[in-house]
Amino acid sequence: MDVYYAWFNLKEDVPDLQFAEAARAYLERLKEEGQLVAYRITRCKLGLAPPNLREWHITLDFLGLNQLDQAFLAVSERADPIESFHQAVNSKVRDIFFALYRDFPTRIASRGRRSFRADKQPRGVEAGGSIGVVQVTAVGASHPLPRAQATVSFPIT
């Protein structure tokens, strides 16, 4: 399971119950359409949170990155009915930041010997070389940003 986290505050003068109702309607719509497995909307209680976290927190559970990507594609089309739900939520929040985590260990992760360790070079890579290409999808707080692709070099020493 891949879990997408969002921490945020509400904009001034946004009623908390109005926001929660709009968020639930939006997320239920995505869930009904198979775009996510589950979600949870939470709010800080008694101010018991680290100072860098926000008052509100939403988690979105996805079966994998493919389902997450499909959900982002559906939202990025900016077509109703999803756009109306998305706007009803996004227009009410500020100070938002995101994180993506996964369950660990995964069911396909094998136990035992790792094929890549910091103290051992992968076969076929010269010292001082680099390996790796990473696909990056950027997401903005108020609207999805265009896809970007970046090549990232990992130095091998």
XYZ file of N, CA, C and O in Angstrom:
628
model
N 0.849 -1.174 0.000
C 0.000 0.000 0.000
C 0.895 1.236 0.000
O 1.844 1.335 0.759
N 0.587 2.185 -0.870
C 1.253 3.481 -0.877
C 0.332 4.477 -0.191
O -0.869 4.511 -0.469
N 0.900 5.258 0.716
C 0.099 6.194 1.508
C 0.576 7.614 1.217
O 1.741 7.939 1.414
N -0.349 8.434 0.746
C -0.082 9.837 0.405
C -0.590 10.684 1.568
O -1.744 10.570 1.968
N 0.284 11.509 2.116
C -0.048 12.330 3.278
C -0.132 13.795 2.874
O 0.677 14.263 2.076
N -1.068 14.517 3.455
C -1.163 15.964 3.261
C -1.432 16.605 4.618
O -2.335 16.187 5.340
N -0.609 17.581 4.978
C -0.798 18.361 6.202
C -1.101 19.790 5.775
O -0.456 20.319 4.858
N -2.039 20.456 6.433
C -2.428 21.795 6.014
C -3.218 22.483 7.118
O -3.648 21.871 8.090
N -3.405 23.780 6.920
C -4.308 24.584 7.744
C -5.455 25.025 6.847
O -5.325 25.067 5.628
N -6.553 25.399 7.469
C -7.666 25.972 6.716
C -7.432 27.465 6.553
O -6.827 28.108 7.412
N -7.922 28.027 5.457
C -7.874 29.468 5.264
C -8.775 30.126 6.306
O -9.693 29.498 6.845
N -8.487 31.397 6.590
C -9.295 32.160 7.540
C -10.757 32.117 7.125
O -11.070 32.138 5.941
N -11.621 32.059 8.073
C -13.071 32.113 7.851
C -13.654 30.899 7.132
O -14.785 30.962 6.643
N -12.907 29.798 7.025
C -13.475 28.572 6.454
C -14.022 27.737 7.604
O -13.265 27.330 8.487
N -15.313 27.487 7.616
C -15.893 26.668 8.683
C -15.369 25.225 8.622
O -15.324 24.623 7.550
N -14.950 24.716 9.766
C -14.347 23.387 9.812
C -15.281 22.289 9.306
O -14.865 21.416 8.552
N -16.543 22.333 9.680
C -17.482 21.302 9.230
C -17.760 21.408 7.737
O -17.924 20.393 7.053
N -17.781 22.624 7.210
C -17.974 22.810 5.767
C -16.799 22.196 5.012
O -16.985 21.526 3.994
N -15.579 22.430 5.499
C -14.404 21.849 4.865
C -14.462 20.324 4.918
O -14.253 19.644 3.909
N -14.729 19.769 6.099
C -14.751 18.315 6.263
C -15.789 17.677 5.340
O -15.536 16.628 4.740
N -16.938 18.313 5.200
C -17.986 17.795 4.316
C -17.525 17.818 2.858
O -17.729 16.852 2.113
N -16.899 18.908 2.431
C -16.407 19.018 1.052
C -15.296 18.000 0.789
O -15.272 17.350 -0.263
N -14.380 17.849 1.741
C -13.283 16.890 1.581
C -13.817 15.461 1.499
O -13.388 14.675 0.652
N -14.761 15.140 2.365
C -15.342 13.790 2.357
C -16.055 13.517 1.029
O -15.908 12.440 0.449
N -16.806 14.476 0.507
C -17.507 14.299 -0.772
C -16.504 14.056 -1.905
O -16.699 13.173 -2.750
N -15.430 14.840 -1.914
C -14.391 14.707 -2.946
C -13.720 13.338 -2.875
O -13.606 12.625 -3.878
N -13.313 12.953 -1.683
C -12.582 11.699 -1.524
C -13.490 10.489 -1.731
O -13.061 9.471 -2.279
N -14.742 10.599 -1.333
C -15.694 9.513 -1.590
C -15.882 9.319 -3.089
O -15.980 8.189 -3.566
N -15.923 10.413 -3.828
C -16.072 10.323 -5.293
C -14.882 9.590 -5.901
O -15.042 8.699 -6.739
N -13.661 9.951 -5.474
C -12.468 9.256 -5.973
C -12.499 7.782 -5.599
O -12.146 6.913 -6.407
N -12.928 7.481 -4.399
C -13.012 6.092 -3.932
C -14.032 5.306 -4.751
O -13.762 4.187 -5.187
N -15.205 5.890 -4.984
C -16.254 5.234 -5.786
C -15.776 4.931 -7.198
O -16.175 3.931 -7.793
N -14.937 5.793 -7.736
C -14.418 5.606 -9.093
C -13.172 4.720 -9.137
O -12.550 4.573 -10.184
N -12.792 4.154 -7.991
C -11.644 3.259 -7.949
C -10.308 3.963 -8.007
O -9.292 3.342 -8.296
N -10.286 5.268 -7.727
C -9.044 6.043 -7.796
C -8.229 5.949 -6.510
O -7.060 6.331 -6.497
N -8.836 5.497 -5.418
C -8.109 5.273 -4.170
C -8.827 4.202 -3.370
O -10.002 3.929 -3.595
N -8.106 3.602 -2.437
C -8.647 2.503 -1.635
C -9.373 3.036 -0.409
O -10.486 2.625 -0.096
N -8.732 3.948 0.302
C -9.293 4.469 1.544
C -8.677 5.834 1.835
O -7.660 6.202 1.249
N -9.303 6.552 2.744
C -8.779 7.846 3.159
C -9.140 8.060 4.619
O -9.991 7.374 5.186
N -8.479 9.041 5.194
C -8.763 9.425 6.568
C -8.527 10.917 6.706
O -7.495 11.430 6.271
N -9.481 11.618 7.301
C -9.366 13.050 7.567
C -9.224 13.208 9.073
O -10.076 12.747 9.826
N -8.133 13.838 9.513
C -7.922 14.027 10.947
C -7.581 15.479 11.245
O -7.143 16.231 10.368
N -7.762 15.835 12.506
C -7.477 17.189 12.970
C -6.728 17.098 14.287
O -7.050 16.258 15.135
N -5.759 17.956 14.462
C -4.963 17.969 15.684
C -5.885 18.155 16.898
O -6.815 18.955 16.879
N -5.597 17.405 17.938
C -6.407 17.476 19.153
C -5.586 18.099 20.276
O -4.444 17.704 20.505
N -6.164 19.055 20.941
C -5.550 19.721 22.092
C -4.202 20.369 21.769
O -3.373 20.562 22.647
N -3.953 20.659 20.490
C -2.690 21.277 20.095
C -1.497 20.350 20.241
O -0.350 20.804 20.244
N -1.744 19.047 20.353
C -0.659 18.080 20.560
C -0.083 17.615 19.227
O -0.448 16.570 18.691
N 0.817 18.416 18.696
C 1.507 18.093 17.445
C 2.832 18.848 17.432
O 2.955 19.902 18.058
N 3.831 18.318 16.713
C 5.071 19.070 16.562
C 4.780 20.416 15.895
O 3.860 20.525 15.084
N 5.552 21.443 16.191
C 5.271 22.780 15.657
C 5.333 22.873 14.134
O 4.704 23.743 13.548
N 6.057 21.982 13.471
C 6.153 22.050 12.013
C 4.972 21.386 11.303
O 4.819 21.536 10.101
N 4.126 20.657 12.025
C 2.946 20.060 11.402
C 1.781 21.031 11.460
O 1.747 21.940 12.271
N 0.819 20.814 10.584
C -0.343 21.684 10.497
C -1.495 21.119 11.317
O -1.433 20.001 11.815
N -2.573 21.878 11.404
C -3.724 21.457 12.211
C -4.473 20.273 11.597
O -4.978 19.414 12.304
N -4.528 20.200 10.275
C -5.283 19.162 9.583
C -4.346 18.181 8.892
O -3.242 18.544 8.487
N -4.836 16.945 8.734
C -4.038 15.889 8.122
C -4.978 14.940 7.375
O -6.009 14.522 7.905
N -4.641 14.643 6.143
C -5.399 13.667 5.360
C -4.434 12.602 4.864
O -3.329 12.918 4.410
N -4.851 11.342 4.954
C -4.090 10.247 4.356
C -4.939 9.617 3.265
O -6.157 9.469 3.413
N -4.286 9.259 2.169
C -4.931 8.589 1.046
C -4.195 7.290 0.790
O -2.975 7.296 0.602
N -4.909 6.180 0.792
C -4.306 4.864 0.573
C -4.521 4.431 -0.871
O -5.652 4.446 -1.374
N -3.428 4.027 -1.522
C -3.458 3.554 -2.897
C -2.848 2.165 -2.966
O -1.919 1.854 -2.214
N -3.349 1.344 -3.879
C -2.802 -0.006 -4.047
C -1.366 0.028 -4.546
O -0.615 -0.905 -4.315
N -0.999 1.077 -5.225
C 0.352 1.211 -5.762
C 0.474 2.514 -6.510
O -0.481 3.302 -6.603
N 1.648 2.746 -7.070
C 1.891 3.997 -7.780
C 1.034 4.130 -9.031
O 0.697 5.240 -9.438
N 0.642 3.012 -9.634
C -0.222 3.089 -10.809
C -1.579 3.683 -10.444
O -2.083 4.564 -11.136
N -2.173 3.224 -9.344
C -3.465 3.771 -8.918
C -3.314 5.244 -8.518
O -4.174 6.068 -8.843
N -2.230 5.587 -7.843
C -1.971 6.977 -7.479
C -1.867 7.845 -8.731
O -2.472 8.911 -8.819
N -1.137 7.366 -9.725
C -0.985 8.113 -10.972
C -2.331 8.273 -11.670
O -2.638 9.349 -12.204
N -3.164 7.242 -11.666
C -4.484 7.330 -12.276
C -5.347 8.375 -11.569
O -6.098 9.113 -12.209
N -5.248 8.437 -10.245
C -6.004 9.442 -9.493
C -5.533 10.847 -9.863
O -6.349 11.748 -10.091
N -4.220 11.056 -9.953
C -3.699 12.371 -10.322
C -4.095 12.740 -11.746
O -4.413 13.892 -12.031
N -4.118 11.756 -12.643
C -4.546 12.035 -14.009
C -6.016 12.452 -14.045
O -6.384 13.395 -14.757
N -6.850 11.764 -13.286
C -8.280 12.106 -13.244
C -8.480 13.522 -12.731
O -9.277 14.292 -13.286
N -7.746 13.896 -11.698
C -7.884 15.237 -11.122
C -7.296 16.292 -12.062
O -7.862 17.372 -12.231
N -6.189 15.972 -12.709
C -5.515 16.966 -13.555
C -6.275 17.272 -14.845
O -5.984 18.264 -15.503
N -7.261 16.458 -15.206
C -8.071 16.756 -16.392
C -8.906 18.018 -16.202
O -9.355 18.621 -17.162
N -9.144 18.397 -14.956
C -9.912 19.599 -14.617
C -11.305 19.587 -15.245
O -11.808 20.604 -15.694
N -11.902 18.418 -15.269
C -13.243 18.267 -15.828
C -14.205 17.867 -14.710
O -13.834 17.161 -13.784
N -15.417 18.377 -14.816
C -16.430 17.991 -13.836
C -16.851 16.552 -14.070
O -16.744 16.054 -15.172
N -17.228 15.850 -13.042
C -17.565 16.339 -11.705
C -16.366 16.436 -10.754
O -16.450 17.102 -9.741
N -15.244 15.794 -11.076
C -14.101 15.782 -10.153
C -13.573 17.186 -9.898
O -13.227 17.540 -8.770
N -13.509 18.031 -10.916
C -12.955 19.381 -10.729
C -13.743 20.176 -9.696
O -13.165 20.893 -8.886
N -15.054 20.061 -9.701
C -15.872 20.789 -8.720
C -15.560 20.331 -7.300
O -15.429 21.151 -6.388
N -15.412 19.032 -7.119
C -15.065 18.499 -5.798
C -13.673 18.972 -5.388
O -13.435 19.387 -4.255
N -12.713 18.883 -6.333
C -11.331 19.284 -6.058
C -11.258 20.757 -5.674
O -10.606 21.125 -4.698
N -11.943 21.606 -6.429
C -11.946 23.045 -6.149
C -12.585 23.338 -4.787
O -12.127 24.210 -4.054
N -13.633 22.616 -4.442
C -14.319 22.832 -3.163
C -13.407 22.541 -1.980
O -13.564 23.114 -0.902
N -12.426 21.675 -2.167
C -11.468 21.366 -1.099
C -10.252 22.282 -1.192
O -9.872 22.938 -0.225
N -9.621 22.336 -2.359
C -8.383 23.108 -2.527
C -8.543 24.584 -2.199
O -7.609 25.224 -1.714
N -9.689 25.151 -2.476
C -9.900 26.575 -2.245
C -10.001 26.920 -0.762
O -9.991 28.089 -0.395
N -10.057 25.925 0.093
C -10.233 26.157 1.530
C -8.964 25.956 2.360
O -8.972 26.168 3.560
N -7.861 25.524 1.730
C -6.663 25.186 2.505
C -5.494 26.108 2.186
O -5.440 26.740 1.139
N -4.529 26.135 3.133
C -3.280 26.894 2.960
C -2.181 26.156 3.703
O -2.444 25.219 4.457
N -0.950 26.579 3.509
C 0.204 26.011 4.222
C 0.292 24.496 4.049
O 0.588 23.774 4.996
N 0.074 24.012 2.851
C -0.003 22.560 2.641
C 1.349 21.976 2.249
O 2.138 22.604 1.565
N 1.638 20.780 2.752
C 2.775 20.012 2.266
C 2.416 18.544 2.255
O 1.478 18.120 2.921
N 3.157 17.779 1.447
C 2.814 16.397 1.148
C 3.975 15.448 1.427
O 5.129 15.872 1.445
N 3.638 14.171 1.566
C 4.638 13.114 1.677
C 4.045 11.844 1.083
O 2.821 11.679 1.040
N 4.900 10.954 0.616
C 4.473 9.669 0.093
C 5.289 8.579 0.771
O 6.520 8.586 0.716
N 4.605 7.659 1.424
C 5.239 6.532 2.109
C 4.650 5.238 1.571
O 3.641 5.248 0.878
N 5.278 4.113 1.917
C 4.761 2.811 1.518
C 4.843 1.857 2.697
O 5.638 2.059 3.627
N 4.009 0.836 2.659
C 4.119 -0.208 3.663
C 5.475 -0.885 3.490
O 5.964 -1.038 2.358
N 6.062 -1.297 4.597
C 7.359 -1.959 4.519
C 7.443 -3.031 5.586
O 7.003 -2.794 6.707
N 7.976 -4.183 5.309
C 8.456 -4.595 3.992
C 7.281 -4.914 3.076
O 6.200 -5.238 3.537
N 7.532 -4.810 1.790
C 6.493 -5.148 0.834
C 6.382 -6.655 0.738
O 7.301 -7.381 1.121
N 5.291 -7.126 0.189
C 5.109 -8.574 0.074
C 6.064 -9.196 -0.933
O 6.309 -10.383 -0.907
N 6.630 -8.374 -1.845
C 7.542 -8.914 -2.842
C 9.007 -8.752 -2.457
O 9.875 -9.276 -3.131
N 9.272 -8.024 -1.381
C 10.668 -7.836 -0.961
C 11.206 -9.156 -0.412
O 10.604 -9.785 0.454
N 12.335 -9.589 -0.929
C 12.924 -10.825 -0.427
C 13.791 -10.508 0.787
O 14.341 -9.428 0.923
N 13.860 -11.445 1.647
C 14.665 -11.272 2.851
C 16.044 -11.872 2.608
O 16.213 -12.780 1.823
N 17.024 -11.325 3.307
C 18.362 -11.871 3.171
C 19.296 -10.911 2.477
O 19.230 -9.709 2.671
N 20.122 -11.444 1.589
C 21.174 -10.687 0.921
C 20.616 -9.580 0.040
O 19.704 -9.782 -0.734
N 21.198 -8.381 0.174
C 20.852 -7.253 -0.699
C 21.832 -7.218 -1.843
O 23.017 -7.461 -1.670
N 21.346 -6.884 -3.035
C 22.229 -6.872 -4.195
C 23.013 -5.570 -4.317
O 23.987 -5.507 -5.030
N 22.591 -4.517 -3.624
C 23.312 -3.243 -3.691
C 23.571 -2.777 -2.277
O 22.659 -2.587 -1.492
N 24.834 -2.613 -1.954
C 25.212 -2.094 -0.641
C 26.216 -0.978 -0.855
O 26.946 -0.963 -1.839
N 26.250 -0.058 0.074
C 27.137 1.108 -0.046
C 28.602 0.695 -0.101
O 29.414 1.372 -0.705
N 28.952 -0.442 0.521
C 30.352 -0.849 0.560
C 30.745 -1.721 -0.636
O 31.866 -2.167 -0.734
N 29.819 -1.951 -1.564
C 30.105 -2.812 -2.704
C 29.511 -2.199 -3.966
O 28.351 -1.827 -3.988
N 30.317 -2.086 -5.033
C 29.846 -1.522 -6.294
C 28.988 -2.523 -7.038
O 29.286 -3.705 -7.064
N 27.926 -2.036 -7.700
C 27.162 -2.930 -8.570
C 28.030 -3.394 -9.733
O 28.899 -2.656 -10.181
N 27.801 -4.604 -10.225
C 28.566 -5.137 -11.332
C 28.425 -4.245 -12.565
O 27.329 -3.799 -12.880
N 29.517 -3.954 -13.255
C 29.486 -3.185 -14.484
C 29.530 -1.675 -14.299
O 29.441 -0.944 -15.261
N 29.665 -1.182 -13.073
C 29.736 0.257 -12.840
C 31.133 0.588 -12.353
O 31.606 0.032 -11.382
N 31.790 1.465 -13.052
C 33.134 1.872 -12.690
C 33.103 2.853 -11.527
O 32.156 3.608 -11.374
N 34.164 2.876 -10.729
C 34.271 3.855 -9.647
C 34.209 5.248 -10.256
O 34.788 5.515 -11.299
N 33.473 6.138 -9.622
C 33.324 7.495 -10.119
C 32.202 7.634 -11.140
O 31.904 8.722 -11.581
N 31.556 6.526 -11.518
C 30.466 6.567 -12.485
C 29.150 6.887 -11.798
O 29.108 7.287 -10.646
N 28.074 6.734 -12.528
C 26.765 6.989 -11.946
C 25.743 6.062 -12.575
O 25.948 5.554 -13.675
N 24.667 5.824 -11.842
C 23.572 5.007 -12.340
C 22.257 5.669 -11.958
O 22.203 6.474 -11.049
N 21.192 5.349 -12.634
C 19.854 5.710 -12.188
C 19.158 6.761 -13.017
O 19.748 7.733 -13.421
N 17.881 6.519 -13.272
C 16.987 7.494 -13.868
C 15.739 7.484 -13.012
O 15.209 6.438 -12.691
N 15.277 8.656 -12.624
C 14.116 8.772 -11.756
C 13.041 9.553 -12.475
O 13.318 10.617 -13.027
N 11.818 9.028 -12.490
C 10.671 9.757 -13.052
C 10.092 10.589 -11.918
O 9.794 10.080 -10.858
N 9.930 11.880 -12.139
C 9.442 12.783 -11.108
C 8.119 13.376 -11.559
O 8.018 13.882 -12.668
N 7.113 13.289 -10.707
C 5.848 13.957 -10.982
C 5.644 14.986 -9.891
O 5.605 14.639 -8.719
N 5.556 16.236 -10.250
C 5.407 17.309 -9.273
C 3.933 17.601 -9.065
O 3.146 17.588 -9.998
N 3.566 17.885 -7.826
C 2.186 18.211 -7.505
C 2.182 19.498 -6.704
O 2.896 19.631 -5.725
N 1.367 20.453 -7.115
C 1.281 21.735 -6.430
C 0.141 21.739 -5.437
O -0.738 20.897 -5.470
N 0.150 22.690 -4.551
C -0.882 22.785 -3.527
C -2.221 23.197 -4.110
O -3.252 22.726 -3.687
N -2.232 24.076 -5.102
C -3.506 24.553 -5.611
C -3.913 23.910 -6.932
O -5.062 23.970 -7.308
N -2.972 23.294 -7.626
C -3.311 22.617 -8.874
C -2.153 21.718 -9.278
O -1.010 21.975 -8.909
N -2.432 20.649 -10.018
C -1.341 19.774 -10.456
C -0.419 20.514 -11.411
O -0.873 21.304 -12.238
N 0.852 20.265 -11.288
C 1.838 20.847 -12.190
C 2.094 19.874 -13.329
O 1.809 18.688 -13.211
N 2.646 20.322 -14.437
C 2.940 19.404 -15.538
C 3.960 18.358 -15.109
O 4.769 18.589 -14.209
N 3.909 17.218 -15.754
C 4.882 16.171 -15.464
C 6.283 16.634 -15.832
O 6.467 17.345 -16.810
N 7.226 16.174 -15.051
C 8.620 16.492 -15.339
C 9.417 15.201 -15.272
O 9.109 14.314 -14.504
N 10.425 15.088 -16.101
C 11.296 13.928 -16.036
C 12.700 14.435 -15.750
O 13.135 15.410 -16.353
N 13.368 13.775 -14.833
C 14.714 14.205 -14.470
C 15.620 12.992 -14.431
O 15.208 11.903 -14.047
N 16.860 13.172 -14.817
C 17.859 12.133 -14.668
C 18.680 12.480 -13.443
O 19.176 13.597 -13.331
N 18.778 11.542 -12.549
C 19.492 11.774 -11.311
C 20.697 10.855 -11.278
O 20.569 9.659 -11.496
N 21.863 11.400 -11.019
C 23.081 10.604 -10.932
C 23.401 10.311 -9.484
O 23.355 11.194 -8.638
N 23.690 9.070 -9.215
C 24.101 8.647 -7.884
C 25.578 8.304 -7.968
O 25.957 7.357 -8.639
N 26.452 9.098 -7.338
C 27.888 8.829 -7.456
C 28.253 7.473 -6.847
O 27.737 7.102 -5.810
N 29.113 6.767 -7.522
C 29.633 5.496 -7.037
C 31.082 5.721 -6.649
O 31.898 6.115 -7.479
N 31.388 5.510 -5.393
C 32.779 5.722 -4.938
C 33.425 4.437 -4.532
O 32.790 3.456 -4.295
